Amino acid sequence: MLPKDLIRRIRKLEIRTRKVVSDMLAGQYHSVFKGRGMAFSEVRQYQPGDEIRFIDWNVTARMNEAFIKVFTEERELTVMLLVDVSASNEFGSKDRTKAEVAAEVAAQIAFSAIANNDRVGLILFSDRVEKVVPPRKGRMHVLRLVSDILTFKPKGHGTDLSAGLTYLTQVSKRKAVTFLVSDFMATGYEKPLRLVGRRHDLVPVVIEDPLEHRFPSHGLVEMEDPETGERFVVDTSSTAVRGRFMRAMQAQRDERRKLFKKLELDHVELRAGDDHGKALANFFRARARRMAA
């Protein structure tokens, strides 16, 4: 049994998420992530404007009038959510932590998937694979995934993107639409990212906090690295200190974008406090335009 406050929290998230999905995401999702191909469905009488190449000549000969083959898309997909639950995601300068943003984004993607009759699975990772939920369909399954993301207490504190990516390549033999949701505060993940990108339809989803873009001036501040526990004092009133921090974060951001471009991975960047549903919809539209070009 879940605590009542958590149930209310999940229910509130479901209501907000399902509205976003019905208003803007489900159709965009369907147009971007295609099924495995086309399968024969039935034959029907030819109508003016139908493609001549789809005429079923055997049926036409028997019936003495033109019939065409009708095909439908083999729609069902497997969607995998790889969600980073390392300690750095517990940080949040706004009303929500990066972990809470990740849960909302994962919910929006998952509800879009089941609205299109797709299956959704989950891999939670830190510096190791923490929990795996096999792909399934249905509302209750999605709510379970959201609950897991919000409540899971990882054993690891660090971030190892390779752990989640490598595990996926080992267990998922069929192509899956894979969303990698993380703050990407890690290094050394280029090779597994490339391997997953080749085998699956991989979409990196970068979760950021506004303070990672702009460092405020609050004098001497004691800080702690949530992943290592290291504590240190920073003079945030120093323009030199703030400048070094902002340049370092921008360099990390530029390097990450360069890697995604090199591997031809469409990615989306989301910041706590933004409209995530709108950002995802814009991403889906932009990706659809690139695919159609």
PDB file of C-alpha atoms in Angstrom:
ATOM      1  CA  MET A   1       0.000   0.000   0.000  1.00  0.00           C
ATOM      2  CA  LEU A   2       1.253   3.455  -0.933  1.00  0.00           C
ATOM      3  CA  PRO A   3       1.041   6.411   1.475  1.00  0.00           C
ATOM      4  CA  LYS A   4      -2.002   8.620   0.883  1.00  0.00           C
ATOM      5  CA  ASP A   5       0.122  11.695   0.129  1.00  0.00           C
ATOM      6  CA  LEU A   6       1.999   9.743  -2.557  1.00  0.00           C
ATOM      7  CA  ILE A   7      -1.268   8.488  -4.065  1.00  0.00           C
ATOM      8  CA  ARG A   8      -2.541  12.086  -4.245  1.00  0.00           C
ATOM      9  CA  ARG A   9       0.755  13.170  -5.788  1.00  0.00           C
ATOM     10  CA  ILE A  10       0.625  10.437  -8.440  1.00  0.00           C
ATOM     11  CA  ARG A  11      -3.060  11.108  -9.161  1.00  0.00           C
ATOM     12  CA  LYS A  12      -2.379  14.834  -9.576  1.00  0.00           C
ATOM     13  CA  LEU A  13       0.495  14.034 -11.928  1.00  0.00           C
ATOM     14  CA  GLU A  14      -1.721  11.644 -13.904  1.00  0.00           C
ATOM     15  CA  ILE A  15      -4.446  14.262 -14.376  1.00  0.00           C
ATOM     16  CA  ARG A  16      -1.944  16.897 -15.510  1.00  0.00           C
ATOM     17  CA  THR A  17      -0.110  14.451 -17.754  1.00  0.00           C
ATOM     18  CA  ARG A  18      -3.169  12.920 -19.413  1.00  0.00           C
ATOM     19  CA  LYS A  19      -4.441  16.399 -20.321  1.00  0.00           C
ATOM     20  CA  VAL A  20      -1.110  17.238 -21.960  1.00  0.00           C
ATOM     21  CA  VAL A  21      -1.133  13.911 -23.814  1.00  0.00           C
ATOM     22  CA  SER A  22      -4.702  14.306 -25.103  1.00  0.00           C
ATOM     23  CA  ASP A  23      -4.176  17.946 -26.082  1.00  0.00           C
ATOM     24  CA  MET A  24      -0.819  17.797 -27.845  1.00  0.00           C
ATOM     25  CA  LEU A  25       1.372  14.727 -27.454  1.00  0.00           C
ATOM     26  CA  ALA A  26      -0.413  11.525 -28.507  1.00  0.00           C
ATOM     27  CA  GLY A  27      -0.842  12.481 -32.167  1.00  0.00           C
ATOM     28  CA  GLN A  28       2.677  13.884 -32.393  1.00  0.00           C
ATOM     29  CA  TYR A  29       4.081  10.710 -30.842  1.00  0.00           C
ATOM     30  CA  HIS A  30       2.211   8.528 -33.347  1.00  0.00           C
ATOM     31  CA  SER A  31       3.487  10.475 -36.342  1.00  0.00           C
ATOM     32  CA  VAL A  32       7.119  10.352 -35.206  1.00  0.00           C
ATOM     33  CA  PHE A  33       7.479   6.777 -33.965  1.00  0.00           C
ATOM     34  CA  LYS A  34       6.356   4.394 -36.662  1.00  0.00           C
ATOM     35  CA  GLY A  35       5.455   0.733 -36.343  1.00  0.00           C
ATOM     36  CA  ARG A  36       7.424  -2.197 -37.713  1.00  0.00           C
ATOM     37  CA  GLY A  37       5.922  -1.985 -41.215  1.00  0.00           C
ATOM     38  CA  MET A  38       2.752  -2.666 -43.191  1.00  0.00           C
ATOM     39  CA  ALA A  39       0.740  -5.878 -42.969  1.00  0.00           C
ATOM     40  CA  PHE A  40      -2.001  -7.178 -45.286  1.00  0.00           C
ATOM     41  CA  SER A  41      -5.459  -6.609 -43.804  1.00  0.00           C
ATOM     42  CA  GLU A  42      -8.184  -7.349 -46.398  1.00  0.00           C
ATOM     43  CA  VAL A  43      -9.339  -6.830 -49.969  1.00  0.00           C
ATOM     44  CA  ARG A  44     -12.098  -4.466 -51.070  1.00  0.00           C
ATOM     45  CA  GLN A  45     -13.603  -3.227 -54.300  1.00  0.00           C
ATOM     46  CA  TYR A  46     -11.496  -0.817 -56.296  1.00  0.00           C
ATOM     47  CA  GLN A  47     -12.556   2.843 -56.044  1.00  0.00           C
ATOM     48  CA  PRO A  48     -11.500   5.705 -58.314  1.00  0.00           C
ATOM     49  CA  GLY A  49      -8.251   7.158 -57.017  1.00  0.00           C
ATOM     50  CA  ASP A  50      -6.936   3.893 -55.532  1.00  0.00           C
ATOM     51  CA  GLU A  51      -3.373   2.861 -56.320  1.00  0.00           C
ATOM     52  CA  ILE A  52      -3.389   0.507 -59.331  1.00  0.00           C
ATOM     53  CA  ARG A  53      -0.298  -1.302 -58.008  1.00  0.00           C
ATOM     54  CA  PHE A  54      -2.381  -2.609 -55.073  1.00  0.00           C
ATOM     55  CA  ILE A  55      -4.919  -4.423 -57.286  1.00  0.00           C
ATOM     56  CA  ASP A  56      -5.297  -8.080 -56.306  1.00  0.00           C
ATOM     57  CA  TRP A  57      -5.370  -9.677 -59.738  1.00  0.00           C
ATOM     58  CA  ASN A  58      -6.400 -13.159 -58.492  1.00  0.00           C
ATOM     59  CA  VAL A  59      -9.503 -11.855 -56.712  1.00  0.00           C
ATOM     60  CA  THR A  60     -10.232  -9.486 -59.614  1.00  0.00           C
ATOM     61  CA  ALA A  61     -10.183 -12.415 -62.079  1.00  0.00           C
ATOM     62  CA  ARG A  62     -12.562 -14.492 -59.915  1.00  0.00           C
ATOM     63  CA  MET A  63     -15.008 -11.658 -59.248  1.00  0.00           C
ATOM     64  CA  ASN A  64     -14.896 -10.054 -62.718  1.00  0.00           C
ATOM     65  CA  GLU A  65     -14.407  -6.653 -61.145  1.00  0.00           C
ATOM     66  CA  ALA A  66     -11.395  -4.870 -59.676  1.00  0.00           C
ATOM     67  CA  PHE A  67     -10.392  -5.480 -56.046  1.00  0.00           C
ATOM     68  CA  ILE A  68      -7.415  -4.001 -54.207  1.00  0.00           C
ATOM     69  CA  LYS A  69      -5.353  -5.141 -51.235  1.00  0.00           C
ATOM     70  CA  VAL A  70      -5.666  -3.074 -48.057  1.00  0.00           C
ATOM     71  CA  PHE A  71      -2.695  -2.797 -45.690  1.00  0.00           C
ATOM     72  CA  THR A  72      -2.507  -1.557 -42.107  1.00  0.00           C
ATOM     73  CA  GLU A  73       0.497  -0.437 -40.103  1.00  0.00           C
ATOM     74  CA  GLU A  74       1.933  -2.975 -37.649  1.00  0.00           C
ATOM     75  CA  ARG A  75       1.765  -0.362 -34.964  1.00  0.00           C
ATOM     76  CA  GLU A  76       2.691  -1.967 -31.668  1.00  0.00           C
ATOM     77  CA  LEU A  77       6.025  -0.703 -30.385  1.00  0.00           C
ATOM     78  CA  THR A  78       8.094  -1.322 -27.299  1.00  0.00           C
ATOM     79  CA  VAL A  79       9.061   1.873 -25.484  1.00  0.00           C
ATOM     80  CA  MET A  80      11.852   1.717 -22.903  1.00  0.00           C
ATOM     81  CA  LEU A  81      12.380   4.455 -20.337  1.00  0.00           C
ATOM     82  CA  LEU A  82      15.961   4.598 -19.038  1.00  0.00           C
ATOM     83  CA  VAL A  83      15.734   6.938 -16.055  1.00  0.00           C
ATOM     84  CA  ASP A  84      18.703   8.237 -14.068  1.00  0.00           C
ATOM     85  CA  VAL A  85      18.041   8.045 -10.304  1.00  0.00           C
ATOM     86  CA  SER A  86      21.515   9.150  -9.145  1.00  0.00           C
ATOM     87  CA  ALA A  87      21.872  11.605  -6.259  1.00  0.00           C
ATOM     88  CA  SER A  88      22.441  14.641  -8.498  1.00  0.00           C
ATOM     89  CA  ASN A  89      18.828  14.396  -9.657  1.00  0.00           C
ATOM     90  CA  GLU A  90      17.571  15.195  -6.144  1.00  0.00           C
ATOM     91  CA  PHE A  91      18.684  18.784  -6.674  1.00  0.00           C
ATOM     92  CA  GLY A  92      16.107  21.437  -7.477  1.00  0.00           C
ATOM     93  CA  SER A  93      16.163  25.225  -7.177  1.00  0.00           C
ATOM     94  CA  LYS A  94      12.541  25.606  -8.307  1.00  0.00           C
ATOM     95  CA  ASP A  95       9.378  23.943  -7.023  1.00  0.00           C
ATOM     96  CA  ARG A  96      10.469  20.549  -8.377  1.00  0.00           C
ATOM     97  CA  THR A  97      13.680  18.537  -8.314  1.00  0.00           C
ATOM     98  CA  LYS A  98      15.223  17.126 -11.467  1.00  0.00           C
ATOM     99  CA  ALA A  99      13.944  13.706 -10.331  1.00  0.00           C
ATOM    100  CA  GLU A 100      10.370  15.023 -10.191  1.00  0.00           C
ATOM    101  CA  VAL A 101      10.760  16.575 -13.643  1.00  0.00           C
ATOM    102  CA  ALA A 102      12.061  13.219 -14.918  1.00  0.00           C
ATOM    103  CA  ALA A 103       9.000  11.462 -13.451  1.00  0.00           C
ATOM    104  CA  GLU A 104       6.623  13.926 -15.145  1.00  0.00           C
ATOM    105  CA  VAL A 105       8.373  13.633 -18.493  1.00  0.00           C
ATOM    106  CA  ALA A 106       8.441   9.822 -18.232  1.00  0.00           C
ATOM    107  CA  ALA A 107       4.703   9.864 -17.441  1.00  0.00           C
ATOM    108  CA  GLN A 108       3.964  12.036 -20.485  1.00  0.00           C
ATOM    109  CA  ILE A 109       5.916   9.680 -22.741  1.00  0.00           C
ATOM    110  CA  ALA A 110       4.378   6.557 -21.172  1.00  0.00           C
ATOM    111  CA  PHE A 111       0.784   7.797 -21.455  1.00  0.00           C
ATOM    112  CA  SER A 112       1.458   8.809 -25.082  1.00  0.00           C
ATOM    113  CA  ALA A 113       2.706   5.276 -25.717  1.00  0.00           C
ATOM    114  CA  ILE A 114      -0.273   3.456 -24.218  1.00  0.00           C
ATOM    115  CA  ALA A 115      -2.644   5.866 -26.012  1.00  0.00           C
ATOM    116  CA  ASN A 116      -1.140   4.356 -29.175  1.00  0.00           C
ATOM    117  CA  ASN A 117      -1.407   0.782 -27.823  1.00  0.00           C
ATOM    118  CA  ASP A 118       2.350   0.455 -27.291  1.00  0.00           C
ATOM    119  CA  ARG A 119       4.120  -1.312 -24.437  1.00  0.00           C
ATOM    120  CA  VAL A 120       6.273   0.571 -21.930  1.00  0.00           C
ATOM    121  CA  GLY A 121       9.153  -0.722 -19.798  1.00  0.00           C
ATOM    122  CA  LEU A 122      11.467   0.929 -17.283  1.00  0.00           C
ATOM    123  CA  ILE A 123      15.128   0.709 -16.304  1.00  0.00           C
ATOM    124  CA  LEU A 124      16.233   2.755 -13.290  1.00  0.00           C
ATOM    125  CA  PHE A 125      19.978   3.273 -12.943  1.00  0.00           C
ATOM    126  CA  SER A 126      22.544   5.222 -10.933  1.00  0.00           C
ATOM    127  CA  ASP A 127      26.124   3.956 -11.013  1.00  0.00           C
ATOM    128  CA  ARG A 128      24.517   0.548 -11.497  1.00  0.00           C
ATOM    129  CA  VAL A 129      21.229  -0.883 -12.744  1.00  0.00           C
ATOM    130  CA  GLU A 130      18.848  -0.432  -9.810  1.00  0.00           C
ATOM    131  CA  LYS A 131      15.496  -1.765 -11.011  1.00  0.00           C
ATOM    132  CA  VAL A 132      13.920  -3.191 -14.157  1.00  0.00           C
ATOM    133  CA  VAL A 133      10.208  -3.311 -15.000  1.00  0.00           C
ATOM    134  CA  PRO A 134       9.381  -5.355 -18.148  1.00  0.00           C
ATOM    135  CA  PRO A 135       7.309  -3.662 -20.891  1.00  0.00           C
ATOM    136  CA  ARG A 136       3.551  -3.899 -20.561  1.00  0.00           C
ATOM    137  CA  LYS A 137       0.437  -1.983 -21.546  1.00  0.00           C
ATOM    138  CA  GLY A 138      -2.255  -0.218 -19.559  1.00  0.00           C
ATOM    139  CA  ARG A 139      -2.927   2.684 -17.246  1.00  0.00           C
ATOM    140  CA  MET A 140      -2.183   0.824 -14.020  1.00  0.00           C
ATOM    141  CA  HIS A 141       1.170  -0.268 -15.393  1.00  0.00           C
ATOM    142  CA  VAL A 142       2.078   3.332 -16.241  1.00  0.00           C
ATOM    143  CA  LEU A 143       1.045   4.500 -12.774  1.00  0.00           C
ATOM    144  CA  ARG A 144       3.304   1.830 -11.308  1.00  0.00           C
ATOM    145  CA  LEU A 145       6.214   3.119 -13.394  1.00  0.00           C
ATOM    146  CA  VAL A 146       5.603   6.690 -12.226  1.00  0.00           C
ATOM    147  CA  SER A 147       5.402   5.514  -8.611  1.00  0.00           C
ATOM    148  CA  ASP A 148       8.693   3.638  -8.994  1.00  0.00           C
ATOM    149  CA  ILE A 149      10.462   6.707 -10.397  1.00  0.00           C
ATOM    150  CA  LEU A 150       9.154   8.943  -7.603  1.00  0.00           C
ATOM    151  CA  THR A 151       9.746   6.611  -4.658  1.00  0.00           C
ATOM    152  CA  PHE A 152      12.670   4.350  -5.502  1.00  0.00           C
ATOM    153  CA  LYS A 153      15.638   4.630  -3.135  1.00  0.00           C
ATOM    154  CA  PRO A 154      18.776   3.735  -5.099  1.00  0.00           C
ATOM    155  CA  LYS A 155      21.730   1.955  -3.543  1.00  0.00           C
ATOM    156  CA  GLY A 156      24.167   3.899  -5.705  1.00  0.00           C
ATOM    157  CA  HIS A 157      24.766   7.651  -5.599  1.00  0.00           C
ATOM    158  CA  GLY A 158      26.893   8.227  -8.688  1.00  0.00           C
ATOM    159  CA  THR A 159      25.956   8.394 -12.373  1.00  0.00           C
ATOM    160  CA  ASP A 160      27.024   5.770 -14.900  1.00  0.00           C
ATOM    161  CA  LEU A 161      25.064   6.116 -18.126  1.00  0.00           C
ATOM    162  CA  SER A 162      26.960   3.130 -19.490  1.00  0.00           C
ATOM    163  CA  ALA A 163      25.342   0.863 -16.885  1.00  0.00           C
ATOM    164  CA  GLY A 164      21.775   1.462 -18.103  1.00  0.00           C
ATOM    165  CA  LEU A 165      22.696   1.549 -21.787  1.00  0.00           C
ATOM    166  CA  THR A 166      24.771  -1.638 -21.653  1.00  0.00           C
ATOM    167  CA  TYR A 167      22.027  -3.489 -19.772  1.00  0.00           C
ATOM    168  CA  LEU A 168      19.508  -2.511 -22.456  1.00  0.00           C
ATOM    169  CA  THR A 169      21.693  -3.917 -25.245  1.00  0.00           C
ATOM    170  CA  GLN A 170      21.988  -7.192 -23.339  1.00  0.00           C
ATOM    171  CA  VAL A 171      18.292  -7.765 -22.631  1.00  0.00           C
ATOM    172  CA  SER A 172      16.464  -6.072 -25.518  1.00  0.00           C
ATOM    173  CA  LYS A 173      17.089  -7.930 -28.762  1.00  0.00           C
ATOM    174  CA  ARG A 174      14.263  -6.295 -30.722  1.00  0.00           C
ATOM    175  CA  LYS A 175      14.306  -2.651 -31.692  1.00  0.00           C
ATOM    176  CA  ALA A 176      12.743  -0.377 -29.078  1.00  0.00           C
ATOM    177  CA  VAL A 177      11.985   3.326 -28.878  1.00  0.00           C
ATOM    178  CA  THR A 178      14.277   4.307 -26.008  1.00  0.00           C
ATOM    179  CA  PHE A 179      14.149   7.519 -23.999  1.00  0.00           C
ATOM    180  CA  LEU A 180      17.284   8.126 -21.914  1.00  0.00           C
ATOM    181  CA  VAL A 181      16.196  10.572 -19.189  1.00  0.00           C
ATOM    182  CA  SER A 182      19.121  12.016 -17.225  1.00  0.00           C
ATOM    183  CA  ASP A 183      20.955  15.190 -16.252  1.00  0.00           C
ATOM    184  CA  PHE A 184      23.966  13.676 -18.060  1.00  0.00           C
ATOM    185  CA  MET A 185      26.339  14.602 -15.241  1.00  0.00           C
ATOM    186  CA  ALA A 186      28.671  11.827 -16.354  1.00  0.00           C
ATOM    187  CA  THR A 187      31.534  10.980 -18.693  1.00  0.00           C
ATOM    188  CA  GLY A 188      32.701   7.998 -20.731  1.00  0.00           C
ATOM    189  CA  TYR A 189      29.356   7.001 -22.214  1.00  0.00           C
ATOM    190  CA  GLU A 190      30.012   7.624 -25.934  1.00  0.00           C
ATOM    191  CA  LYS A 191      30.564   3.964 -26.920  1.00  0.00           C
ATOM    192  CA  PRO A 192      27.402   2.491 -25.292  1.00  0.00           C
ATOM    193  CA  LEU A 193      25.414   5.503 -26.532  1.00  0.00           C
ATOM    194  CA  ARG A 194      26.583   4.726 -30.069  1.00  0.00           C
ATOM    195  CA  LEU A 195      25.728   1.026 -29.747  1.00  0.00           C
ATOM    196  CA  VAL A 196      22.216   1.673 -28.423  1.00  0.00           C
ATOM    197  CA  GLY A 197      21.674   4.367 -31.072  1.00  0.00           C
ATOM    198  CA  ARG A 198      22.469   1.863 -33.813  1.00  0.00           C
ATOM    199  CA  ARG A 199      20.193  -0.885 -32.493  1.00  0.00           C
ATOM    200  CA  HIS A 200      17.316   1.185 -31.112  1.00  0.00           C
ATOM    201  CA  ASP A 201      15.518   4.455 -31.784  1.00  0.00           C
ATOM    202  CA  LEU A 202      17.304   6.388 -29.027  1.00  0.00           C
ATOM    203  CA  VAL A 203      16.185   9.815 -27.773  1.00  0.00           C
ATOM    204  CA  PRO A 204      18.339  11.456 -25.062  1.00  0.00           C
ATOM    205  CA  VAL A 205      16.233  13.653 -22.751  1.00  0.00           C
ATOM    206  CA  VAL A 206      18.429  16.087 -20.816  1.00  0.00           C
ATOM    207  CA  ILE A 207      17.009  17.380 -17.509  1.00  0.00           C
ATOM    208  CA  GLU A 208      18.587  20.617 -16.275  1.00  0.00           C
ATOM    209  CA  ASP A 209      18.028  23.057 -13.424  1.00  0.00           C
ATOM    210  CA  PRO A 210      18.085  26.858 -13.964  1.00  0.00           C
ATOM    211  CA  LEU A 211      21.001  27.209 -11.510  1.00  0.00           C
ATOM    212  CA  GLU A 212      23.074  25.094 -13.894  1.00  0.00           C
ATOM    213  CA  HIS A 213      22.796  27.979 -16.363  1.00  0.00           C
ATOM    214  CA  ARG A 214      23.073  30.976 -14.072  1.00  0.00           C
ATOM    215  CA  PHE A 215      24.884  30.949 -10.730  1.00  0.00           C
ATOM    216  CA  PRO A 216      23.447  33.498  -8.219  1.00  0.00           C
ATOM    217  CA  SER A 217      25.472  35.750  -5.926  1.00  0.00           C
ATOM    218  CA  HIS A 218      24.810  34.823  -2.264  1.00  0.00           C
ATOM    219  CA  GLY A 219      28.224  35.359  -0.665  1.00  0.00           C
ATOM    220  CA  LEU A 220      30.007  32.460   1.023  1.00  0.00           C
ATOM    221  CA  VAL A 221      27.989  29.269   0.605  1.00  0.00           C
ATOM    222  CA  GLU A 222      28.810  25.762   1.841  1.00  0.00           C
ATOM    223  CA  MET A 223      27.999  23.211  -0.840  1.00  0.00           C
ATOM    224  CA  GLU A 224      27.957  19.429  -0.992  1.00  0.00           C
ATOM    225  CA  ASP A 225      28.416  17.121  -3.968  1.00  0.00           C
ATOM    226  CA  PRO A 226      25.375  14.806  -3.626  1.00  0.00           C
ATOM    227  CA  GLU A 227      27.134  11.947  -5.408  1.00  0.00           C
ATOM    228  CA  THR A 228      30.456  11.986  -3.512  1.00  0.00           C
ATOM    229  CA  GLY A 229      29.478  13.717  -0.245  1.00  0.00           C
ATOM    230  CA  GLU A 230      32.394  16.154  -0.628  1.00  0.00           C
ATOM    231  CA  ARG A 231      31.786  19.540   1.045  1.00  0.00           C
ATOM    232  CA  PHE A 232      33.396  22.845   0.142  1.00  0.00           C
ATOM    233  CA  VAL A 233      32.860  26.596   0.594  1.00  0.00           C
ATOM    234  CA  VAL A 234      32.282  28.744  -2.486  1.00  0.00           C
ATOM    235  CA  ASP A 235      32.422  32.535  -2.697  1.00  0.00           C
ATOM    236  CA  THR A 236      29.394  33.033  -4.931  1.00  0.00           C
ATOM    237  CA  SER A 237      29.817  36.824  -4.816  1.00  0.00           C
ATOM    238  CA  SER A 238      33.004  36.461  -6.912  1.00  0.00           C
ATOM    239  CA  THR A 239      32.351  37.244 -10.580  1.00  0.00           C
ATOM    240  CA  ALA A 240      35.424  35.153 -11.449  1.00  0.00           C
ATOM    241  CA  VAL A 241      34.001  32.107  -9.642  1.00  0.00           C
ATOM    242  CA  ARG A 242      30.581  32.484 -11.240  1.00  0.00           C
ATOM    243  CA  GLY A 243      32.200  33.019 -14.622  1.00  0.00           C
ATOM    244  CA  ARG A 244      34.298  29.846 -14.354  1.00  0.00           C
ATOM    245  CA  PHE A 245      31.252  27.846 -13.309  1.00  0.00           C
ATOM    246  CA  MET A 246      29.098  29.127 -16.166  1.00  0.00           C
ATOM    247  CA  ARG A 247      31.867  28.534 -18.731  1.00  0.00           C
ATOM    248  CA  ALA A 248      32.443  25.004 -17.440  1.00  0.00           C
ATOM    249  CA  MET A 249      28.731  24.163 -17.600  1.00  0.00           C
ATOM    250  CA  GLN A 250      28.407  25.652 -21.088  1.00  0.00           C
ATOM    251  CA  ALA A 251      31.464  23.684 -22.260  1.00  0.00           C
ATOM    252  CA  GLN A 252      29.876  20.476 -20.923  1.00  0.00           C
ATOM    253  CA  ARG A 253      26.619  21.364 -22.678  1.00  0.00           C
ATOM    254  CA  ASP A 254      28.400  22.100 -25.983  1.00  0.00           C
ATOM    255  CA  GLU A 255      30.379  18.853 -25.791  1.00  0.00           C
ATOM    256  CA  ARG A 256      27.201  16.860 -25.161  1.00  0.00           C
ATOM    257  CA  ARG A 257      25.381  18.480 -28.092  1.00  0.00           C
ATOM    258  CA  LYS A 258      28.396  17.841 -30.312  1.00  0.00           C
ATOM    259  CA  LEU A 259      28.307  14.149 -29.357  1.00  0.00           C
ATOM    260  CA  PHE A 260      24.575  13.842 -30.066  1.00  0.00           C
ATOM    261  CA  LYS A 261      25.084  15.461 -33.467  1.00  0.00           C
ATOM    262  CA  LYS A 262      28.013  13.166 -34.246  1.00  0.00           C
ATOM    263  CA  LEU A 263      25.905  10.099 -33.422  1.00  0.00           C
ATOM    264  CA  GLU A 264      22.889  11.555 -35.300  1.00  0.00           C
ATOM    265  CA  LEU A 265      20.684  11.407 -32.209  1.00  0.00           C
ATOM    266  CA  ASP A 266      17.710  13.729 -31.929  1.00  0.00           C
ATOM    267  CA  HIS A 267      17.647  14.983 -28.358  1.00  0.00           C
ATOM    268  CA  VAL A 268      15.523  17.265 -26.205  1.00  0.00           C
ATOM    269  CA  GLU A 269      16.662  19.561 -23.388  1.00  0.00           C
ATOM    270  CA  LEU A 270      14.215  20.318 -20.573  1.00  0.00           C
ATOM    271  CA  ARG A 271      14.662  22.741 -17.710  1.00  0.00           C
ATOM    272  CA  ALA A 272      12.871  22.601 -14.354  1.00  0.00           C
ATOM    273  CA  GLY A 273      10.125  25.207 -14.342  1.00  0.00           C
ATOM    274  CA  ASP A 274       9.462  25.000 -18.093  1.00  0.00           C
ATOM    275  CA  ASP A 275       6.375  23.629 -19.833  1.00  0.00           C
ATOM    276  CA  HIS A 276       7.644  20.097 -20.495  1.00  0.00           C
ATOM    277  CA  GLY A 277       4.615  18.983 -22.493  1.00  0.00           C
ATOM    278  CA  LYS A 278       5.021  21.894 -24.885  1.00  0.00           C
ATOM    279  CA  ALA A 279       8.773  21.259 -25.142  1.00  0.00           C
ATOM    280  CA  LEU A 280       8.190  17.580 -25.988  1.00  0.00           C
ATOM    281  CA  ALA A 281       5.518  18.469 -28.552  1.00  0.00           C
ATOM    282  CA  ASN A 282       7.902  20.946 -30.203  1.00  0.00           C
ATOM    283  CA  PHE A 283      10.586  18.262 -30.261  1.00  0.00           C
ATOM    284  CA  PHE A 284       8.230  15.723 -31.876  1.00  0.00           C
ATOM    285  CA  ARG A 285       7.146  18.263 -34.512  1.00  0.00           C
ATOM    286  CA  ALA A 286      10.751  19.207 -35.337  1.00  0.00           C
ATOM    287  CA  ARG A 287      11.725  15.548 -35.585  1.00  0.00           C
ATOM    288  CA  ALA A 288       8.743  14.794 -37.850  1.00  0.00           C
ATOM    289  CA  ARG A 289       9.822  17.608 -40.184  1.00  0.00           C
ATOM    290  CA  ARG A 290      13.387  16.264 -40.328  1.00  0.00           C
ATOM    291  CA  MET A 291      12.145  12.734 -41.053  1.00  0.00           C
ATOM    292  CA  ALA A 292       9.884  14.002 -43.852  1.00  0.00           C
ATOM    293  CA  ALA A 293      12.614  16.128 -45.470  1.00  0.00           C
TER     294      ALA A 293
END
